[in-house]
Amino acid sequence: IDQMMEDEDARTNLIVNYLPQSMSQDELRSLFSSVGDVESAKLIRDKVAGHSLGYGFVNFVNPNDAERAISTLNGLRLQSKTIKVSYARPSSDMIKDANLYISGLPRTLSQPELEDMFARYGRIINSRVLVDQASGLSRGVAFIRFDKRAEAEDAVKHLNGHTPPGSSEPITVKFAANPNQARNSQMMSQMYHGQSRRFGGPVHHQAQRFRFSPMSVDHMSSGGGVSGNSSSGWCIFIYNLGQDADEAILWQMFGPFGAVVNVKVIRDFNTNKCKGFGFVTMTNYEEAAMAIHSLNGYRLGDKVLQVSFKTSKGHK
């Protein structure tokens, strides 16, 4: 019975990310009621300060309405935000870790073609081909999230080492990050120590330059000053963004790695241009670590990004 209930729920319950800070629970409900009967709508707020954390859940009475809400409201621009609507999906073991990382893809392969290649193995929740911002060309790397872990395993079994038609290179298909293996976290932490030593120079000098920033940024940041590993997630610092960078770019870059609570681009008060840095808060440590590992050194336009956990000096 539980399983049946859960399946029902999985088809009607949506998570809505990236809501404007000022949006209320009633507004959330009325937005989604425009599609169909809403059983419940819940805006998630900071337990202490009471401000919106920028995401919520909407449960429809009817699965068809939920599906229609995804197709009509996902990607809708509200104020300065682009909202993201997807199935909330219960956190049962069946669906954990169904996110795949694919590399060695032909540069000409489009996202629909990628999905076609993987579609026979199960229901694809979302997929993304990483694109080089400067040239607009595929980097030959992609992510695909299946509905269930078993489907993802099937895809790995059949497609890892497979050479796509018209290509001379085999592709690599593996799980994006498996948080359940301590071995993995250990590997991660070794990777970081290796990296922090390698980037010892610039990072140190950057800290000097922004000595004023952690405090001045904290009280403005919509996360209410998330420092490091607070209960509301892991805060990631992105440095060397171009002045036209906006929240949508951060959302696109970090979204594929896992649950993003909020993103923020720090702008110049007078010109409203990005001042070169921003923050992304992610729920899970492993996903955040994977994002940092993959995106540190990433070229965005003509800049090379520095991505690291935000360190909160002098806190606690």
CSV table of C-alpha atoms in Angstrom, one decimal:
chain,number,residue,atom,x,y,z
A,1,ILE,CA,0.0,0.0,0.0
A,2,ASP,CA,2.8,2.4,1.0
A,3,GLN,CA,4.4,1.9,-2.4
A,4,MET,CA,1.2,2.6,-4.2
A,5,MET,CA,0.6,5.7,-2.2
A,6,GLU,CA,4.2,6.8,-2.9
A,7,ASP,CA,3.8,6.2,-6.7
A,8,GLU,CA,0.6,8.2,-6.7
A,9,ASP,CA,2.3,11.0,-4.8
A,10,ALA,CA,5.3,10.9,-7.0
A,11,ARG,CA,3.1,11.8,-10.0
A,12,THR,CA,1.3,14.7,-8.3
A,13,ASN,CA,3.9,16.3,-6.1
A,14,LEU,CA,6.1,18.9,-7.6
A,15,ILE,CA,9.1,20.8,-6.3
A,16,VAL,CA,9.4,24.4,-7.5
A,17,ASN,CA,12.9,25.9,-7.3
A,18,TYR,CA,14.1,29.4,-7.7
A,19,LEU,CA,11.1,31.4,-6.6
A,20,PRO,CA,11.4,35.2,-6.2
A,21,GLN,CA,12.3,36.1,-2.7
A,22,SER,CA,9.1,38.2,-2.2
A,23,MET,CA,6.7,35.5,-3.5
A,24,SER,CA,4.2,34.3,-0.8
A,25,GLN,CA,2.7,30.9,-0.3
A,26,ASP,CA,-0.7,32.1,-1.5
A,27,GLU,CA,0.9,33.5,-4.7
A,28,LEU,CA,2.6,30.1,-5.2
A,29,ARG,CA,-0.8,28.4,-4.8
A,30,SER,CA,-2.6,30.7,-7.1
A,31,LEU,CA,0.1,30.4,-9.8
A,32,PHE,CA,-0.3,26.6,-9.9
A,33,SER,CA,-4.1,26.7,-9.5
A,34,SER,CA,-4.2,28.3,-12.9
A,35,VAL,CA,-3.3,24.8,-14.3
A,36,GLY,CA,-5.6,22.6,-12.2
A,37,ASP,CA,-6.8,21.7,-8.7
A,38,VAL,CA,-4.1,22.1,-6.1
A,39,GLU,CA,-4.3,19.9,-3.0
A,40,SER,CA,-1.6,21.7,-1.1
A,41,ALA,CA,1.1,24.3,-1.7
A,42,LYS,CA,3.9,24.9,0.7
A,43,LEU,CA,6.6,27.6,0.5
A,44,ILE,CA,9.7,26.7,2.5
A,45,ARG,CA,10.9,29.4,4.9
A,46,ASP,CA,13.9,29.8,7.1
A,47,LYS,CA,12.8,28.4,10.5
A,48,VAL,CA,14.4,31.2,12.4
A,49,ALA,CA,14.3,34.4,10.3
A,50,GLY,CA,11.2,33.5,8.5
A,51,HIS,CA,12.3,34.6,5.0
A,52,SER,CA,11.5,32.5,1.9
A,53,LEU,CA,14.3,30.0,1.0
A,54,GLY,CA,13.2,30.4,-2.6
A,55,TYR,CA,11.6,27.0,-3.1
A,56,GLY,CA,8.4,25.2,-2.4
A,57,PHE,CA,6.2,22.1,-3.0
A,58,VAL,CA,2.9,21.9,-4.9
A,59,ASN,CA,0.7,18.8,-4.8
A,60,PHE,CA,-2.0,18.5,-7.4
A,61,VAL,CA,-5.1,16.4,-7.1
A,62,ASN,CA,-4.7,15.0,-10.6
A,63,PRO,CA,-1.4,13.6,-12.1
A,64,ASN,CA,-2.3,15.1,-15.5
A,65,ASP,CA,-2.4,18.6,-14.1
A,66,ALA,CA,1.0,18.1,-12.4
A,67,GLU,CA,2.4,17.0,-15.8
A,68,ARG,CA,0.9,20.0,-17.5
A,69,ALA,CA,2.2,22.3,-14.8
A,70,ILE,CA,5.7,21.1,-15.5
A,71,SER,CA,5.3,21.7,-19.3
A,72,THR,CA,3.7,25.1,-18.9
A,73,LEU,CA,5.4,26.6,-15.9
A,74,ASN,CA,8.9,25.2,-15.9
A,75,GLY,CA,11.2,28.0,-17.2
A,76,LEU,CA,8.7,30.7,-16.5
A,77,ARG,CA,10.3,34.1,-15.7
A,78,LEU,CA,9.0,35.7,-12.5
A,79,GLN,CA,10.5,39.0,-11.6
A,80,SER,CA,14.2,38.5,-12.1
A,81,LYS,CA,14.0,34.7,-11.7
A,82,THR,CA,13.4,31.8,-14.0
A,83,ILE,CA,11.5,29.1,-12.0
A,84,LYS,CA,12.2,25.4,-12.2
A,85,VAL,CA,9.3,23.0,-11.9
A,86,SER,CA,9.9,19.2,-11.6
A,87,TYR,CA,8.6,16.1,-9.8
A,88,ALA,CA,9.5,16.2,-6.1
A,89,ARG,CA,9.9,12.5,-6.1
A,90,PRO,CA,10.0,10.7,-2.7
A,91,SER,CA,13.5,9.9,-1.5
A,92,SER,CA,13.2,6.2,-1.6
A,93,ASP,CA,16.2,4.0,-2.4
A,94,MET,CA,14.7,3.1,-5.7
A,95,ILE,CA,15.4,6.5,-7.1
A,96,LYS,CA,18.5,7.6,-5.3
A,97,ASP,CA,21.7,8.2,-7.4
A,98,ALA,CA,20.1,7.8,-10.8
A,99,ASN,CA,22.2,10.7,-12.2
A,100,LEU,CA,24.6,9.7,-15.0
A,101,TYR,CA,27.7,11.5,-16.2
A,102,ILE,CA,28.5,10.9,-19.9
A,103,SER,CA,31.8,12.0,-21.6
A,104,GLY,CA,33.4,11.5,-24.9
A,105,LEU,CA,30.2,12.4,-26.8
A,106,PRO,CA,30.5,13.6,-30.4
A,107,ARG,CA,30.6,17.4,-30.3
A,108,THR,CA,27.7,17.6,-32.8
A,109,LEU,CA,25.3,15.6,-30.7
A,110,SER,CA,22.3,17.6,-29.6
A,111,GLN,CA,20.3,17.2,-26.4
A,112,PRO,CA,17.3,15.6,-28.1
A,113,GLU,CA,19.7,13.1,-29.8
A,114,LEU,CA,21.3,12.4,-26.5
A,115,GLU,CA,17.9,11.7,-25.0
A,116,ASP,CA,17.0,9.4,-27.9
A,117,MET,CA,20.1,7.4,-27.3
A,118,PHE,CA,19.2,6.8,-23.6
A,119,ALA,CA,15.4,6.8,-23.8
A,120,ARG,CA,15.0,3.1,-24.2
A,121,TYR,CA,16.5,2.4,-20.8
A,122,GLY,CA,13.9,4.3,-18.8
A,123,ARG,CA,12.1,7.6,-18.0
A,124,ILE,CA,14.5,10.6,-18.3
A,125,ILE,CA,13.8,13.3,-15.7
A,126,ASN,CA,16.2,15.8,-17.2
A,127,SER,CA,19.3,15.9,-19.2
A,128,ARG,CA,21.9,18.5,-20.1
A,129,VAL,CA,24.8,18.8,-22.6
A,130,LEU,CA,27.6,21.0,-21.3
A,131,VAL,CA,28.4,23.8,-23.7
A,132,ASP,CA,31.5,25.9,-23.9
A,133,GLN,CA,30.1,29.4,-23.3
A,134,ALA,CA,32.7,31.1,-25.6
A,135,SER,CA,32.2,29.0,-28.7
A,136,GLY,CA,28.7,27.8,-28.0
A,137,LEU,CA,29.8,24.2,-28.9
A,138,SER,CA,29.2,21.1,-27.0
A,139,ARG,CA,32.1,20.0,-24.7
A,140,GLY,CA,31.2,16.4,-25.3
A,141,VAL,CA,30.1,16.0,-21.7
A,142,ALA,CA,26.5,15.5,-20.5
A,143,PHE,CA,24.3,14.6,-17.5
A,144,ILE,CA,21.2,12.5,-17.6
A,145,ARG,CA,19.0,11.8,-14.6
A,146,PHE,CA,16.7,8.8,-14.8
A,147,ASP,CA,13.6,8.3,-12.8
A,148,LYS,CA,15.0,5.2,-11.1
A,149,ARG,CA,18.4,3.9,-10.2
A,150,ALA,CA,17.8,0.5,-12.0
A,151,GLU,CA,17.1,2.4,-15.3
A,152,ALA,CA,20.4,4.3,-14.9
A,153,GLU,CA,22.3,1.0,-14.2
A,154,ASP,CA,20.8,-0.5,-17.3
A,155,ALA,CA,22.0,2.5,-19.4
A,156,VAL,CA,25.5,2.2,-17.9
A,157,LYS,CA,25.6,-1.5,-18.7
A,158,HIS,CA,24.6,-1.0,-22.3
A,159,LEU,CA,26.1,2.3,-23.2
A,160,ASN,CA,29.4,2.6,-21.3
A,161,GLY,CA,32.1,1.9,-23.9
A,162,HIS,CA,29.6,2.0,-26.7
A,163,THR,CA,30.5,4.0,-29.9
A,164,PRO,CA,27.6,6.1,-31.1
A,165,PRO,CA,26.8,5.8,-34.9
A,166,GLY,CA,28.9,8.1,-37.0
A,167,SER,CA,31.5,8.5,-34.2
A,168,SER,CA,34.9,6.9,-33.9
A,169,GLU,CA,35.2,7.2,-30.1
A,170,PRO,CA,33.5,5.1,-27.5
A,171,ILE,CA,31.6,7.1,-24.8
A,172,THR,CA,32.0,6.8,-21.1
A,173,VAL,CA,28.8,6.5,-19.0
A,174,LYS,CA,29.1,6.4,-15.2
A,175,PHE,CA,27.2,7.5,-12.1
A,176,ALA,CA,27.7,11.2,-11.5
A,177,ALA,CA,28.5,11.0,-7.8
A,178,ASN,CA,27.6,8.3,-5.4
A,179,PRO,CA,27.3,9.9,-2.0
A,180,ASN,CA,26.9,6.6,-0.3
A,181,GLN,CA,30.5,5.5,-0.7
A,182,ALA,CA,32.8,6.7,1.9
A,183,ARG,CA,35.6,5.8,-0.5
A,184,ASN,CA,34.2,8.5,-2.8
A,185,SER,CA,34.2,11.2,-0.1
A,186,GLN,CA,37.7,10.2,0.8
A,187,MET,CA,38.8,10.6,-2.9
A,188,MET,CA,37.0,13.9,-3.0
A,189,SER,CA,38.8,15.3,0.0
A,190,GLN,CA,42.1,14.2,-1.4
A,191,MET,CA,41.2,15.9,-4.7
A,192,TYR,CA,40.5,19.1,-2.8
A,193,HIS,CA,43.6,19.1,-0.8
A,194,GLY,CA,45.6,18.5,-4.0
A,195,GLN,CA,43.8,21.4,-5.6
A,196,SER,CA,43.9,23.9,-2.7
A,197,ARG,CA,47.7,23.4,-2.7
A,198,ARG,CA,47.9,23.9,-6.4
A,199,PHE,CA,45.9,27.1,-6.3
A,200,GLY,CA,47.5,28.3,-3.1
A,201,GLY,CA,48.7,31.5,-4.8
A,202,PRO,CA,45.7,33.2,-6.3
A,203,VAL,CA,43.3,32.1,-3.7
A,204,HIS,CA,45.3,33.6,-1.0
A,205,HIS,CA,45.6,36.9,-2.7
A,206,GLN,CA,41.9,36.8,-3.5
A,207,ALA,CA,41.1,36.5,0.1
A,208,GLN,CA,43.1,39.6,0.8
A,209,ARG,CA,41.3,41.5,-1.9
A,210,PHE,CA,37.9,40.6,-0.6
A,211,ARG,CA,38.7,40.9,3.0
A,212,PHE,CA,35.6,43.0,3.5
A,213,SER,CA,33.4,40.7,1.5
A,214,PRO,CA,32.2,37.8,3.7
A,215,MET,CA,30.4,40.1,6.1
A,216,SER,CA,29.1,42.7,3.6
A,217,VAL,CA,27.8,39.9,1.4
A,218,ASP,CA,26.3,37.8,4.1
A,219,HIS,CA,23.7,40.2,5.2
A,220,MET,CA,22.5,40.8,1.7
A,221,SER,CA,22.6,37.3,0.5
A,222,SER,CA,19.1,35.8,0.2
A,223,GLY,CA,20.4,32.8,2.2
A,224,GLY,CA,20.6,35.0,5.2
A,225,GLY,CA,24.4,34.5,5.4
A,226,VAL,CA,24.8,30.8,4.8
A,227,SER,CA,28.2,30.0,6.1
A,228,GLY,CA,29.9,26.7,5.1
A,229,ASN,CA,27.9,23.8,6.4
A,230,SER,CA,24.9,25.4,8.0
A,231,SER,CA,21.6,23.5,8.1
A,232,SER,CA,20.3,25.1,5.0
A,233,GLY,CA,23.1,23.8,2.7
A,234,TRP,CA,26.6,24.2,1.5
A,235,CYS,CA,27.6,27.6,0.2
A,236,ILE,CA,29.8,27.7,-2.9
A,237,PHE,CA,31.8,30.8,-3.9
A,238,ILE,CA,32.3,31.5,-7.6
A,239,TYR,CA,34.9,34.0,-8.5
A,240,ASN,CA,35.9,35.6,-11.8
A,241,LEU,CA,32.4,35.8,-13.4
A,242,GLY,CA,31.9,38.3,-16.3
A,243,GLN,CA,30.0,41.5,-15.6
A,244,ASP,CA,27.0,40.2,-17.6
A,245,ALA,CA,26.7,37.0,-15.6
A,246,ASP,CA,23.3,36.5,-14.1
A,247,GLU,CA,21.5,34.0,-11.8
A,248,ALA,CA,20.3,31.9,-14.8
A,249,ILE,CA,23.9,31.1,-15.7
A,250,LEU,CA,24.7,29.9,-12.2
A,251,TRP,CA,21.4,27.9,-12.2
A,252,GLN,CA,22.3,26.2,-15.5
A,253,MET,CA,25.9,25.5,-14.4
A,254,PHE,CA,25.1,24.0,-10.9
A,255,GLY,CA,21.6,22.6,-11.5
A,256,PRO,CA,22.8,19.3,-13.1
A,257,PHE,CA,24.9,18.4,-10.2
A,258,GLY,CA,22.1,18.2,-7.6
A,259,ALA,CA,19.7,20.1,-5.4
A,260,VAL,CA,20.3,23.9,-5.5
A,261,VAL,CA,18.7,25.9,-2.8
A,262,ASN,CA,19.5,29.3,-4.2
A,263,VAL,CA,22.0,31.2,-6.3
A,264,LYS,CA,23.1,34.8,-6.1
A,265,VAL,CA,25.2,37.1,-8.3
A,266,ILE,CA,26.7,40.0,-6.5
A,267,ARG,CA,26.0,43.2,-8.4
A,268,ASP,CA,27.4,46.7,-8.3
A,269,PHE,CA,24.9,48.9,-6.6
A,270,ASN,CA,25.1,51.6,-9.2
A,271,THR,CA,25.5,49.8,-12.5
A,272,ASN,CA,23.7,46.6,-11.6
A,273,LYS,CA,26.5,44.7,-13.4
A,274,CYS,CA,28.0,41.6,-11.8
A,275,LYS,CA,31.0,42.4,-9.6
A,276,GLY,CA,32.8,39.3,-10.6
A,277,PHE,CA,31.5,36.9,-8.0
A,278,GLY,CA,28.5,35.0,-6.8
A,279,PHE,CA,27.3,32.2,-4.5
A,280,VAL,CA,25.4,29.0,-5.0
A,281,THR,CA,23.9,27.1,-2.1
A,282,MET,CA,23.5,23.3,-2.6
A,283,THR,CA,21.7,20.9,-0.2
A,284,ASN,CA,24.1,17.9,-0.3
A,285,TYR,CA,27.8,18.0,0.4
A,286,GLU,CA,28.7,15.3,-2.1
A,287,GLU,CA,26.8,17.1,-4.9
A,288,ALA,CA,28.4,20.4,-4.0
A,289,ALA,CA,31.9,18.8,-3.9
A,290,MET,CA,31.3,17.2,-7.3
A,291,ALA,CA,30.1,20.6,-8.8
A,292,ILE,CA,33.2,22.3,-7.4
A,293,HIS,CA,35.5,19.6,-8.8
A,294,SER,CA,33.9,19.8,-12.2
A,295,LEU,CA,33.5,23.6,-12.5
A,296,ASN,CA,36.6,24.9,-10.9
A,297,GLY,CA,38.7,26.1,-13.8
A,298,TYR,CA,35.7,26.1,-16.2
A,299,ARG,CA,35.8,28.7,-18.9
A,300,LEU,CA,32.8,31.0,-19.0
A,301,GLY,CA,33.1,33.4,-21.9
A,302,ASP,CA,36.7,34.7,-21.7
A,303,LYS,CA,37.1,34.0,-18.0
A,304,VAL,CA,38.3,31.0,-16.1
A,305,LEU,CA,36.2,30.5,-13.0
A,306,GLN,CA,37.5,29.8,-9.5
A,307,VAL,CA,34.9,27.7,-7.6
A,308,SER,CA,35.4,26.6,-4.0
A,309,PHE,CA,33.5,26.1,-0.8
A,310,LYS,CA,32.9,29.5,0.8
A,311,THR,CA,34.9,29.6,4.0
A,312,SER,CA,33.5,31.5,6.9
A,313,LYS,CA,36.4,33.1,8.7
A,314,GLY,CA,35.9,34.0,12.3
A,315,HIS,CA,32.5,32.4,12.5
A,316,LYS,CA,31.9,30.2,15.6
